[in-house]
XYZ file of N, CA and C in Angstrom:
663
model
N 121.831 73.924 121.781
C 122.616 75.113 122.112
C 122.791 75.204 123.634
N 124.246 75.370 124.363
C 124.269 75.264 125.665
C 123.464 76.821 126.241
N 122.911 76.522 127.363
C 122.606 78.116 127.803
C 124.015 79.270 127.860
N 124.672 78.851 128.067
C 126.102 80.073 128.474
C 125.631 80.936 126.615
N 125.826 80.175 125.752
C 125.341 80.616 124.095
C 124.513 81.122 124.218
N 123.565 80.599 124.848
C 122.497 81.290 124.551
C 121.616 82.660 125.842
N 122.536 82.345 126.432
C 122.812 83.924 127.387
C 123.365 85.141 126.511
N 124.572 84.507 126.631
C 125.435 85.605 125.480
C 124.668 86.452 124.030
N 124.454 85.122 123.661
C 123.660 85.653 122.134
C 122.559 86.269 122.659
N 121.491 86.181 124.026
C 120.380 87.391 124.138
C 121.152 88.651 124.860
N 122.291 88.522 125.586
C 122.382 89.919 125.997
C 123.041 90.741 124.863
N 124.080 89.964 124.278
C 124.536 90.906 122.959
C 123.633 91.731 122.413
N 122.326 90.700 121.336
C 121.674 91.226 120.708
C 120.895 92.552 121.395
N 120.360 92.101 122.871
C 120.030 93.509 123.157
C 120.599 94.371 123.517
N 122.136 94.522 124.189
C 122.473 95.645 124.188
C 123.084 96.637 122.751
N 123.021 95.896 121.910
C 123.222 96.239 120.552
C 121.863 97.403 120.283
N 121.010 96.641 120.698
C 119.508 97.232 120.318
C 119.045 98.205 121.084
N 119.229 98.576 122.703
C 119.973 99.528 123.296
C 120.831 100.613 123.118
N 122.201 100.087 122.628
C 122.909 101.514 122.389
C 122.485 102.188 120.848
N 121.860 101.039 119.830
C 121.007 101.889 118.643
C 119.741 102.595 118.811
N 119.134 102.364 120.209
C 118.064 102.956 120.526
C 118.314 104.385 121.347
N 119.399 104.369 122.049
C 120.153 105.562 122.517
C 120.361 106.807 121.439
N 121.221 106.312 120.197
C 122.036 106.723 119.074
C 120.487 107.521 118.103
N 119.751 106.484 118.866
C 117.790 107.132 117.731
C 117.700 108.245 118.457
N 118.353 108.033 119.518
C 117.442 109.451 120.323
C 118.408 110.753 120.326
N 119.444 110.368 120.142
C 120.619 111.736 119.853
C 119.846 112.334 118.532
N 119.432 111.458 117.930
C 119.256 111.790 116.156
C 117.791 112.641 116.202
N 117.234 111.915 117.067
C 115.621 112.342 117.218
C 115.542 114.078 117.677
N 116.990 114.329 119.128
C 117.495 115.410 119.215
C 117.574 116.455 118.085
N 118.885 115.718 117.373
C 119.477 116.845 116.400
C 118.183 117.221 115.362
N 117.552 115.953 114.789
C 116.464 116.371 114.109
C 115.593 117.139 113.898
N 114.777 117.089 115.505
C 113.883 118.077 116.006
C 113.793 118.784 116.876
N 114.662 118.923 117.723
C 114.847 119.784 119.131
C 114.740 121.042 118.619
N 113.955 121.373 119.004
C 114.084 123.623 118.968
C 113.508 123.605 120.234
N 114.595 124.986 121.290
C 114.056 125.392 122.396
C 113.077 125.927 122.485
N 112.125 126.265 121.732
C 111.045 127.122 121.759
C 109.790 126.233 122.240
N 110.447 124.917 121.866
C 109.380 123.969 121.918
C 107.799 123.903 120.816
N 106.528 124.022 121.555
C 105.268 124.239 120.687
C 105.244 123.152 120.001
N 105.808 121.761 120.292
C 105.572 120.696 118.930
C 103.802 120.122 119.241
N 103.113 120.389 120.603
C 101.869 120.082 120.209
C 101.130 120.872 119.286
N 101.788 121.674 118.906
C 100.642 122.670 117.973
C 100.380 121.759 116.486
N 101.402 120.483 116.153
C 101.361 120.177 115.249
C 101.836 120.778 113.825
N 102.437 122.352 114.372
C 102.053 123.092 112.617
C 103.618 122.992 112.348
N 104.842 122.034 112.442
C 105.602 122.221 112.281
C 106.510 123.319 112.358
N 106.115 124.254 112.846
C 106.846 125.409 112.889
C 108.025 125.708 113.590
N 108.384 124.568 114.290
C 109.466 124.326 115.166
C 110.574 124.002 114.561
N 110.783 123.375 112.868
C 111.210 123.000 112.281
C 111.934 124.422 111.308
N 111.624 125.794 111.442
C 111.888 126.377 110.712
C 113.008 126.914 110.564
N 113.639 127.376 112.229
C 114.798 127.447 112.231
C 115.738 126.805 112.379
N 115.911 125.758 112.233
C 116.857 124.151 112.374
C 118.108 124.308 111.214
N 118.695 124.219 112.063
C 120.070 123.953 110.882
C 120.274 122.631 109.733
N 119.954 122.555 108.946
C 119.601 121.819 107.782
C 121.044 120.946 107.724
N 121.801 121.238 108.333
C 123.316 120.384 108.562
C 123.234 119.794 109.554
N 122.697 120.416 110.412
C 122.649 119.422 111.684
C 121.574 118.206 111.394
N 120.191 118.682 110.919
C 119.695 117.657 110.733
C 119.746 116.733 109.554
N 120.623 116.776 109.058
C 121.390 115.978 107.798
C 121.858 114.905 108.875
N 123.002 114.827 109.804
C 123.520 114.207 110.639
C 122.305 113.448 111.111
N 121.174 114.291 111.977
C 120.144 113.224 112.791
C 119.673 112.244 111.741
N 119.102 112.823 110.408
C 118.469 111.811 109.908
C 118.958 110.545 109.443
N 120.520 111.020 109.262
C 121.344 109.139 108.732
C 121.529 108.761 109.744
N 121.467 109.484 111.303
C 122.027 108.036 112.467
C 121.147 107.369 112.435
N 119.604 107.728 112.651
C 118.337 107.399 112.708
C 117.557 106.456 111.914
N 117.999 106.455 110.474
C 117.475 105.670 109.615
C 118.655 104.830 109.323
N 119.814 104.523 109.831
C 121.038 104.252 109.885
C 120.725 102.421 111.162
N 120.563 103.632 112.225
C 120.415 102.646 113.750
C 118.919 102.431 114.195
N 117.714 103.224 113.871
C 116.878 102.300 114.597
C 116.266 101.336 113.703
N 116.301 100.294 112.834
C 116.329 99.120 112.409
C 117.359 98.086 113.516
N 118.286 98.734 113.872
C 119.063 97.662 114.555
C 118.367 97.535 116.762
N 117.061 98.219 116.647
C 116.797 97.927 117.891
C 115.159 96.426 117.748
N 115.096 96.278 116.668
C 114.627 95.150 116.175
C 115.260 93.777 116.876
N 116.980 93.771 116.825
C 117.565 92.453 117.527
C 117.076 92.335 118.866
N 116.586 93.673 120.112
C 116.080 93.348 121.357
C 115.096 93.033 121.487
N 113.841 93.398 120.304
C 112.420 93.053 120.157
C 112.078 92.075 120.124
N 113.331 91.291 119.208
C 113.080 89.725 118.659
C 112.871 89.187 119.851
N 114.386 89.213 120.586
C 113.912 88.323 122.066
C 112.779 88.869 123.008
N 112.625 89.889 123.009
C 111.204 90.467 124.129
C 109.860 89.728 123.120
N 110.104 89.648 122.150
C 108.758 88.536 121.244
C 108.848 87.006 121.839
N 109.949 86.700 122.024
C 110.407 85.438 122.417
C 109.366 85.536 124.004
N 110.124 85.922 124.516
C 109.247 86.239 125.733
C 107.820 86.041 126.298
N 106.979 85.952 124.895
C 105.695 85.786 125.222
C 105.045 84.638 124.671
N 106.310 83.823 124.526
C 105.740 82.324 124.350
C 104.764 81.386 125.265
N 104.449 81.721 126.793
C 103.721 81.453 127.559
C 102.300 81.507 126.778
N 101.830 82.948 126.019
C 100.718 83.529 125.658
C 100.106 82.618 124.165
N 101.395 81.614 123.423
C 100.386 80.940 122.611
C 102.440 80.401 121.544
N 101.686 79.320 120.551
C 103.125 79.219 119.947
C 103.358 80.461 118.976
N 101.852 80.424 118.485
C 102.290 81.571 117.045
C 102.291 83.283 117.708
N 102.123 83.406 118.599
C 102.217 84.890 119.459
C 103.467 85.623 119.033
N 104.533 84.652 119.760
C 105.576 85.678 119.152
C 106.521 86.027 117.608
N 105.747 85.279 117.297
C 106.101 85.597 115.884
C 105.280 86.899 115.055
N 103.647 86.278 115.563
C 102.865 87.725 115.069
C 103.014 88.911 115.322
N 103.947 88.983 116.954
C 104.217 90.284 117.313
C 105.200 90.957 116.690
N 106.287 89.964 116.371
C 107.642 90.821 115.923
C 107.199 91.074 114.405
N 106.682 90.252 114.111
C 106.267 90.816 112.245
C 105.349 92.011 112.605
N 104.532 92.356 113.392
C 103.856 93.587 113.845
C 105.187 94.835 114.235
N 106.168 94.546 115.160
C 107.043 95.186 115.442
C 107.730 95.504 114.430
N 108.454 94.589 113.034
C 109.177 95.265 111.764
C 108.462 96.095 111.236
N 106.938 96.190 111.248
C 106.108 96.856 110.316
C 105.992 98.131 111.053
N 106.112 98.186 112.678
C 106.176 99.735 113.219
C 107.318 100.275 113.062
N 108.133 99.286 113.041
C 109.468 99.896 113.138
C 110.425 100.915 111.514
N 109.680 100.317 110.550
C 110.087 101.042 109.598
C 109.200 101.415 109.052
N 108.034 101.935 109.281
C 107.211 103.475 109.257
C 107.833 104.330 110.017
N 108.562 104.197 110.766
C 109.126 104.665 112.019
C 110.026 105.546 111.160
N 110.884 104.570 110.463
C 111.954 105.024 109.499
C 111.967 106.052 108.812
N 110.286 105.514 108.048
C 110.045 106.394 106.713
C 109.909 107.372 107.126
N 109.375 107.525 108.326
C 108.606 109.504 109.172
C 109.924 109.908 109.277
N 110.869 109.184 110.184
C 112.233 109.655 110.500
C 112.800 110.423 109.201
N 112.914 109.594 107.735
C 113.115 110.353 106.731
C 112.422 111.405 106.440
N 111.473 111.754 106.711
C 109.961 112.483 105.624
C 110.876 113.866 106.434
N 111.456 113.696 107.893
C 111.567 115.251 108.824
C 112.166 116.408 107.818
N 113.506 116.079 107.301
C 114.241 116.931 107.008
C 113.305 117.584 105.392
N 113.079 116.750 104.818
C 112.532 117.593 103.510
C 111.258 118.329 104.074
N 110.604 118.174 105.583
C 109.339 119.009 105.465
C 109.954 120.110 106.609
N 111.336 119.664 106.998
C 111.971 121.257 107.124
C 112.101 121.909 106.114
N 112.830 121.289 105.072
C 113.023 121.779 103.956
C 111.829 123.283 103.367
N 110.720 122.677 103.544
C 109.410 123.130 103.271
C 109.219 124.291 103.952
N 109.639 123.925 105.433
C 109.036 125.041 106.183
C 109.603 126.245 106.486
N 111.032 125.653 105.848
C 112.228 127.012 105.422
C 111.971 127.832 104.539
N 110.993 127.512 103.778
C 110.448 127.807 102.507
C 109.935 129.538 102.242
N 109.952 130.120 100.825
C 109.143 131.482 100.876
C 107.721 131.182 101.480
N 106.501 130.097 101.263
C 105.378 129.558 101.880
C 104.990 128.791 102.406
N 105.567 128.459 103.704
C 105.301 127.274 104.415
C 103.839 127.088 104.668
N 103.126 127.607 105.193
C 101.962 127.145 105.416
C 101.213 126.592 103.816
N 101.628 127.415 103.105
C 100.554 126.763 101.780
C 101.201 125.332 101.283
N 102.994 124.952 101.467
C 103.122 123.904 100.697
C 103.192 122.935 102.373
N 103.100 123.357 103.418
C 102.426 122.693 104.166
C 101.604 121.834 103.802
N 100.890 122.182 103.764
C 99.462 121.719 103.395
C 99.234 121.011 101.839
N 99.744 120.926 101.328
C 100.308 120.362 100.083
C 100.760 118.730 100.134
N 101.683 118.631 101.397
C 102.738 117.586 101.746
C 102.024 117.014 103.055
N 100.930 117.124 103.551
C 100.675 116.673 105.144
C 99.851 115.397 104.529
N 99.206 115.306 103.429
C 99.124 113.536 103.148
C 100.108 112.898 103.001
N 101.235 113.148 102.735
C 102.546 112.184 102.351
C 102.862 112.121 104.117
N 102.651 112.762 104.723
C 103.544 112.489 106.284
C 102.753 112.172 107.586
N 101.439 112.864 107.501
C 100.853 113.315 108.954
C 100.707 111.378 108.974
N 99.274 110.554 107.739
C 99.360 108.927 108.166
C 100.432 108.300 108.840
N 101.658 108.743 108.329
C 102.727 107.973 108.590
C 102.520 108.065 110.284
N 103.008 109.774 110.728
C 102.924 109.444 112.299
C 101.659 108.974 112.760
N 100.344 109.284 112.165
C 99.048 108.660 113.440
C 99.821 106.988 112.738
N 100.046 106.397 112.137
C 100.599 104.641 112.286
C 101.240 104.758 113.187
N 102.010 105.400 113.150
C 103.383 104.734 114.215
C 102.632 105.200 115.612
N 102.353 106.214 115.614
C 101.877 106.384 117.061
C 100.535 105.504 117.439
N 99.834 105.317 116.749
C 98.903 104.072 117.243
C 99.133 102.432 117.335
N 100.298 102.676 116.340
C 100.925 100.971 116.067
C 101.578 100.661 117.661
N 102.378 101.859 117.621
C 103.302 101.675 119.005
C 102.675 101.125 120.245
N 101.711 102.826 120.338
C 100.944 102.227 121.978
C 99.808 101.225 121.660
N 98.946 100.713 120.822
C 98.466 99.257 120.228
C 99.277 98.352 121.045
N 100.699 98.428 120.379
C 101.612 96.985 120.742
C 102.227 97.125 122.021
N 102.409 98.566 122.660
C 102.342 98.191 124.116
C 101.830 97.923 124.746
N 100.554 98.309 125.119
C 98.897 98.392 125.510
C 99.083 96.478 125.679
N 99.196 95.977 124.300
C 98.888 94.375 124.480
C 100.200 93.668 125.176
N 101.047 94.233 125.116
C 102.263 93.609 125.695
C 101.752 93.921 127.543
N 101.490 94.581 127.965
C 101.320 95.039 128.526
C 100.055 94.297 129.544
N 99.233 93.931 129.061
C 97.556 93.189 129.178
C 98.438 91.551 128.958
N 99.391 91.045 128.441
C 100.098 89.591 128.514
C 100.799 90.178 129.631
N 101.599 90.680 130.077
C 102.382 90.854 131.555
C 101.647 90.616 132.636
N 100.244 91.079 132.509
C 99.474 91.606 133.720
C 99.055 90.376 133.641
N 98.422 89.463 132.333
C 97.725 88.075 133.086
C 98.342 86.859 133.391
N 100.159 87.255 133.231
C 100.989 86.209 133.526
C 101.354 85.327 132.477
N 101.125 85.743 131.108
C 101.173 85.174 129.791
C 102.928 85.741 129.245
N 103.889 85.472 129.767
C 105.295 86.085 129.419
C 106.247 84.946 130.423
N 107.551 85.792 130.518
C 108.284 85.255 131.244
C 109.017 86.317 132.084
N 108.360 87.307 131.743
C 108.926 88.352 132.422
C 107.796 88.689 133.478
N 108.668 89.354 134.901
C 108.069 89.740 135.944
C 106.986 91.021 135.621
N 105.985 91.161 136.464
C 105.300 92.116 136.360
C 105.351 93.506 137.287
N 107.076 94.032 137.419
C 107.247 94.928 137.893
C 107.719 95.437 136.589
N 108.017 94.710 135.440
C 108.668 95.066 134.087
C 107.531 96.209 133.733
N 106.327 96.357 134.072
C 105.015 97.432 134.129
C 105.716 98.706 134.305
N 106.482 98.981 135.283
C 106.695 100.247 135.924
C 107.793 100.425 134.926
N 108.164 100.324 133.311
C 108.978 100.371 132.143
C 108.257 100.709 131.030
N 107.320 100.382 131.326
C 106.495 100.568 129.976
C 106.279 101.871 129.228
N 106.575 101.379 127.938
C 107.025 102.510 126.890
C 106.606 103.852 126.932
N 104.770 103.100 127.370
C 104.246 104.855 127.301
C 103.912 104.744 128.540
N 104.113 104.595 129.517
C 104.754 105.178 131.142
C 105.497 106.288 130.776
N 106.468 106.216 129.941
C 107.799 106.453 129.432
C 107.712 107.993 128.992
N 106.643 107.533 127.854
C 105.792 108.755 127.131
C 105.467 109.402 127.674
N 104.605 109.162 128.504
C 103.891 109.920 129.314
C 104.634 110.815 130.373
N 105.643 110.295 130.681
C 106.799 111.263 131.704
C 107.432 112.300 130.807
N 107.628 111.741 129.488
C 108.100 113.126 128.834
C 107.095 114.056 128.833
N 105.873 114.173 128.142
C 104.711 114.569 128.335
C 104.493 115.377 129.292
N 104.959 114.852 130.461
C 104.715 115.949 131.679
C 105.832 116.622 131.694
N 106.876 116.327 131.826
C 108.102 116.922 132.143
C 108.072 118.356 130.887
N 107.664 118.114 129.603
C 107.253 118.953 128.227
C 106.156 120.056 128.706
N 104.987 120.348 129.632
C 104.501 120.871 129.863
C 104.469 121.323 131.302
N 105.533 120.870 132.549
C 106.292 121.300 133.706
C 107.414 122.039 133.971
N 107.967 120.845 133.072
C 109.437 121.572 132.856
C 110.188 121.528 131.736
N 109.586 122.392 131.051
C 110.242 122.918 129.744
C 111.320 122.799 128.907
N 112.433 122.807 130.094
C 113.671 123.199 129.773
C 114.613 121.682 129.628
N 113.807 120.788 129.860
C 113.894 119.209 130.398
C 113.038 118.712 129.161
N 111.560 118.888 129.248
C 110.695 118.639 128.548
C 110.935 118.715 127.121
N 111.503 120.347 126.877
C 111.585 120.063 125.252
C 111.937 118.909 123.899
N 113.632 118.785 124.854
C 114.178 117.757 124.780
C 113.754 116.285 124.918
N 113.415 115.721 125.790
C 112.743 114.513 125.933
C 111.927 113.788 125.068
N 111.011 115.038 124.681
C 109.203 114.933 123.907
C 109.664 114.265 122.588
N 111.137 115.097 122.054
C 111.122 114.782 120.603
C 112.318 113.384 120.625
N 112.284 112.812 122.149
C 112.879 111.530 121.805
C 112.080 110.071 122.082
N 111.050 110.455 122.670
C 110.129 109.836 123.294
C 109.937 107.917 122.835
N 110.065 108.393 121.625
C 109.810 106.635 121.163
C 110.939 106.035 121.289
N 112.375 106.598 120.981
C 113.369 105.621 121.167
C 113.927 105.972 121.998
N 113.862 106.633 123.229
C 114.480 106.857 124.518
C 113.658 105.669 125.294
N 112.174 105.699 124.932
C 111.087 104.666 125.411
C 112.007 103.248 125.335
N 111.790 103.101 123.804
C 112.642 101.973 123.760
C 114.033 101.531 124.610
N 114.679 102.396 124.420
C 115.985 102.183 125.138
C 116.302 101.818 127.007
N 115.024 102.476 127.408
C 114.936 102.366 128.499
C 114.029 100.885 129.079
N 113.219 100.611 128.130
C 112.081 99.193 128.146
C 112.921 98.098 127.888
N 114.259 98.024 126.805
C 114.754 97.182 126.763
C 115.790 97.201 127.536
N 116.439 97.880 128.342
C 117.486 97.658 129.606
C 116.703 97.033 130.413
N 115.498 97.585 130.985
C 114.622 96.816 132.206
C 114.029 95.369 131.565
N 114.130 94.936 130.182
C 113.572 93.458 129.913
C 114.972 92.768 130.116
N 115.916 93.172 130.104
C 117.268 93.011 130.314
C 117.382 91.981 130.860
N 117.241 92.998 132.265
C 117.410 92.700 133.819
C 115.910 92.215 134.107
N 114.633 92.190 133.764
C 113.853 91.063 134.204
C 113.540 89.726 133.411
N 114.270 89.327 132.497
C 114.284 88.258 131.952
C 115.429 86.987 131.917
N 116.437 88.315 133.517
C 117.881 87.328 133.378
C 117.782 85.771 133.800
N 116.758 85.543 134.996
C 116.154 84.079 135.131
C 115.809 83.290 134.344
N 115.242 83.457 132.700
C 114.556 82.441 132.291
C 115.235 82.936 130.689
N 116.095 82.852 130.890
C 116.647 83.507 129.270
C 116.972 81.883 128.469
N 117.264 80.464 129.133
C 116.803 79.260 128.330
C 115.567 79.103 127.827
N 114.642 79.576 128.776
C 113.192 78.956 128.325
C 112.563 80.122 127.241
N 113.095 81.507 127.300
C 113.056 82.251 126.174
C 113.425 82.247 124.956
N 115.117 81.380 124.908
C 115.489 81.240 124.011
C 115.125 79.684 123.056
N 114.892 78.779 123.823
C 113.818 78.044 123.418
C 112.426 77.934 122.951
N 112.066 79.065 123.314
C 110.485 79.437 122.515
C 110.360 79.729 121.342
C-alpha cells in the first residue's frame, strides 16, 4: 500500500471518528443537560424534568454515532505497536468492549427518565439501579483503566506518538469539566454530561496532529 493511501485512509477514518464523537456529545447534551445541574448527587433527579422528545433525538444520535468513533481508536491501537506485536490488538478489543457498554448506558438514559417522571421515582428507582448503575461504574473504570495505560506507554516511549500528546488526555479532559462543573456552573453543567465523548473528540484531533510523522510505520503495525 503506497503511503499517500495510507495517509488518506488514517485521516479519513479519524476524522469520521471525530465528527461522531462531536455528534455523541450534542446527544450526551440533549440527553442529560438540566440547568440545575446536581448530577453528582447520583439520584437522577436531574432527569425529571427533561423533555422526553428531546431526549428521544439524543438517544438515536448517540447509539446511532458513537460506535463509529471506534474507526479513530483502531489507528490510535495501531500506534502502540512499539509496546509489543499483540498490544494493539488487545487494546482495541478492550476499546469495542468499552465502547458499547457505553452504548447500552447511553440507551438505559431515557427509560430511567421515563421512571423518574414517574408517580414514584425514588421507589422504582431503586428497583432499576441494578440494571444501570454496573453499567456506568464499567464504563467509567474501563475508560480511565484504558487511559491511565495508554498513558504509562506514552510516558515510557512505547508508541509513536509524541509525549506532549499527555497534555490531551481523556481524563485531563475530565477532569477540566469537573472543575469548570463545580466553578463555573453555567459552563460546567454542560460539559460534565459530555465528558466522555467531548474527551474523545478532543484526544483524537490531538493524535491527529501528533501522529502526522509516522502514519507509515503506524499503518504498518
Amino acid at each position: 500500500m503506497e503511503k499517500k493511501t495510507i495517509n488518506k485512509s488514517y485521516r479519513w477514518c479519524t476524522w469520521i471518528a471525530i465528527i461522531a464523537a462531536l455528534i455523541a456529545s450534542v446527544s450526551d447534551v440533549l440527553l442529560m443537560y438540566n440547568p440545575k445541574g446536581n448530577y453528582h448527587l447520583m439520584d437522577f433527579m436531574f432527569l425529571q424534568d427533561l423533555p422526553l422528545s428531546r431526549m428521544l433525538i439524543g438517544q438515536y444520535l448517540g447509539v446511532m454515532f458513537i460506535p463509529f468513533t471506534l474507526l479513530g481508536y483502531w489507528w490510535v491501537s495501531r500506534a502502540l505497536r512499539p509496546a509489543g506485536q499483540k498490544i494493539p490488538n488487545v487494546v482495541f478489543v478492550f476499546m469495542v468492549w468499552i465502547m458499547f457498554i457505553g452504548v447500552a448506558y447511553h440507551a438505559c438514559i431515557p427509560l430511567l427518565a421515563k421512571i423518574m417522571q414517574g408517580t414514584n421515582p425514588q421507589e422504582d428507582l431503586a428497583a432499576v439501579r441494578l440494571f444501570i448503575e454496573p453499567l456506568g461504574t464499567i464504563l467509567a473504570v474501563g475508560f480511565f483503566s484504558l487511559t491511565l495505560y495508554f498513558s504509562w506507554l506514552i510516558l515510557k516511549g512505547k508508541t509513536y506518538y509524541q509525549k506532549w500528546l499527555m497534555a490531551f488526555n481523556p481524563i485531563f479532559i475530565y477532569v477540566l469539566c469537573i472543575l469548570l462543573y463545580i466553578f463555573i456552573p453555567s459552563i460546567g453543567n454542560i460539559l460534565l454530561v459530555t465528558g466522555f465523548n467531548l474527551s474523545n473528540a478532543i484526544f483524537l484531533m490531538a493524535s491527529l496532529w501528533a501522529i502526522k510523522n509516522n502514519e507509515m510505520k503506524l499503518a504498518l503495525s
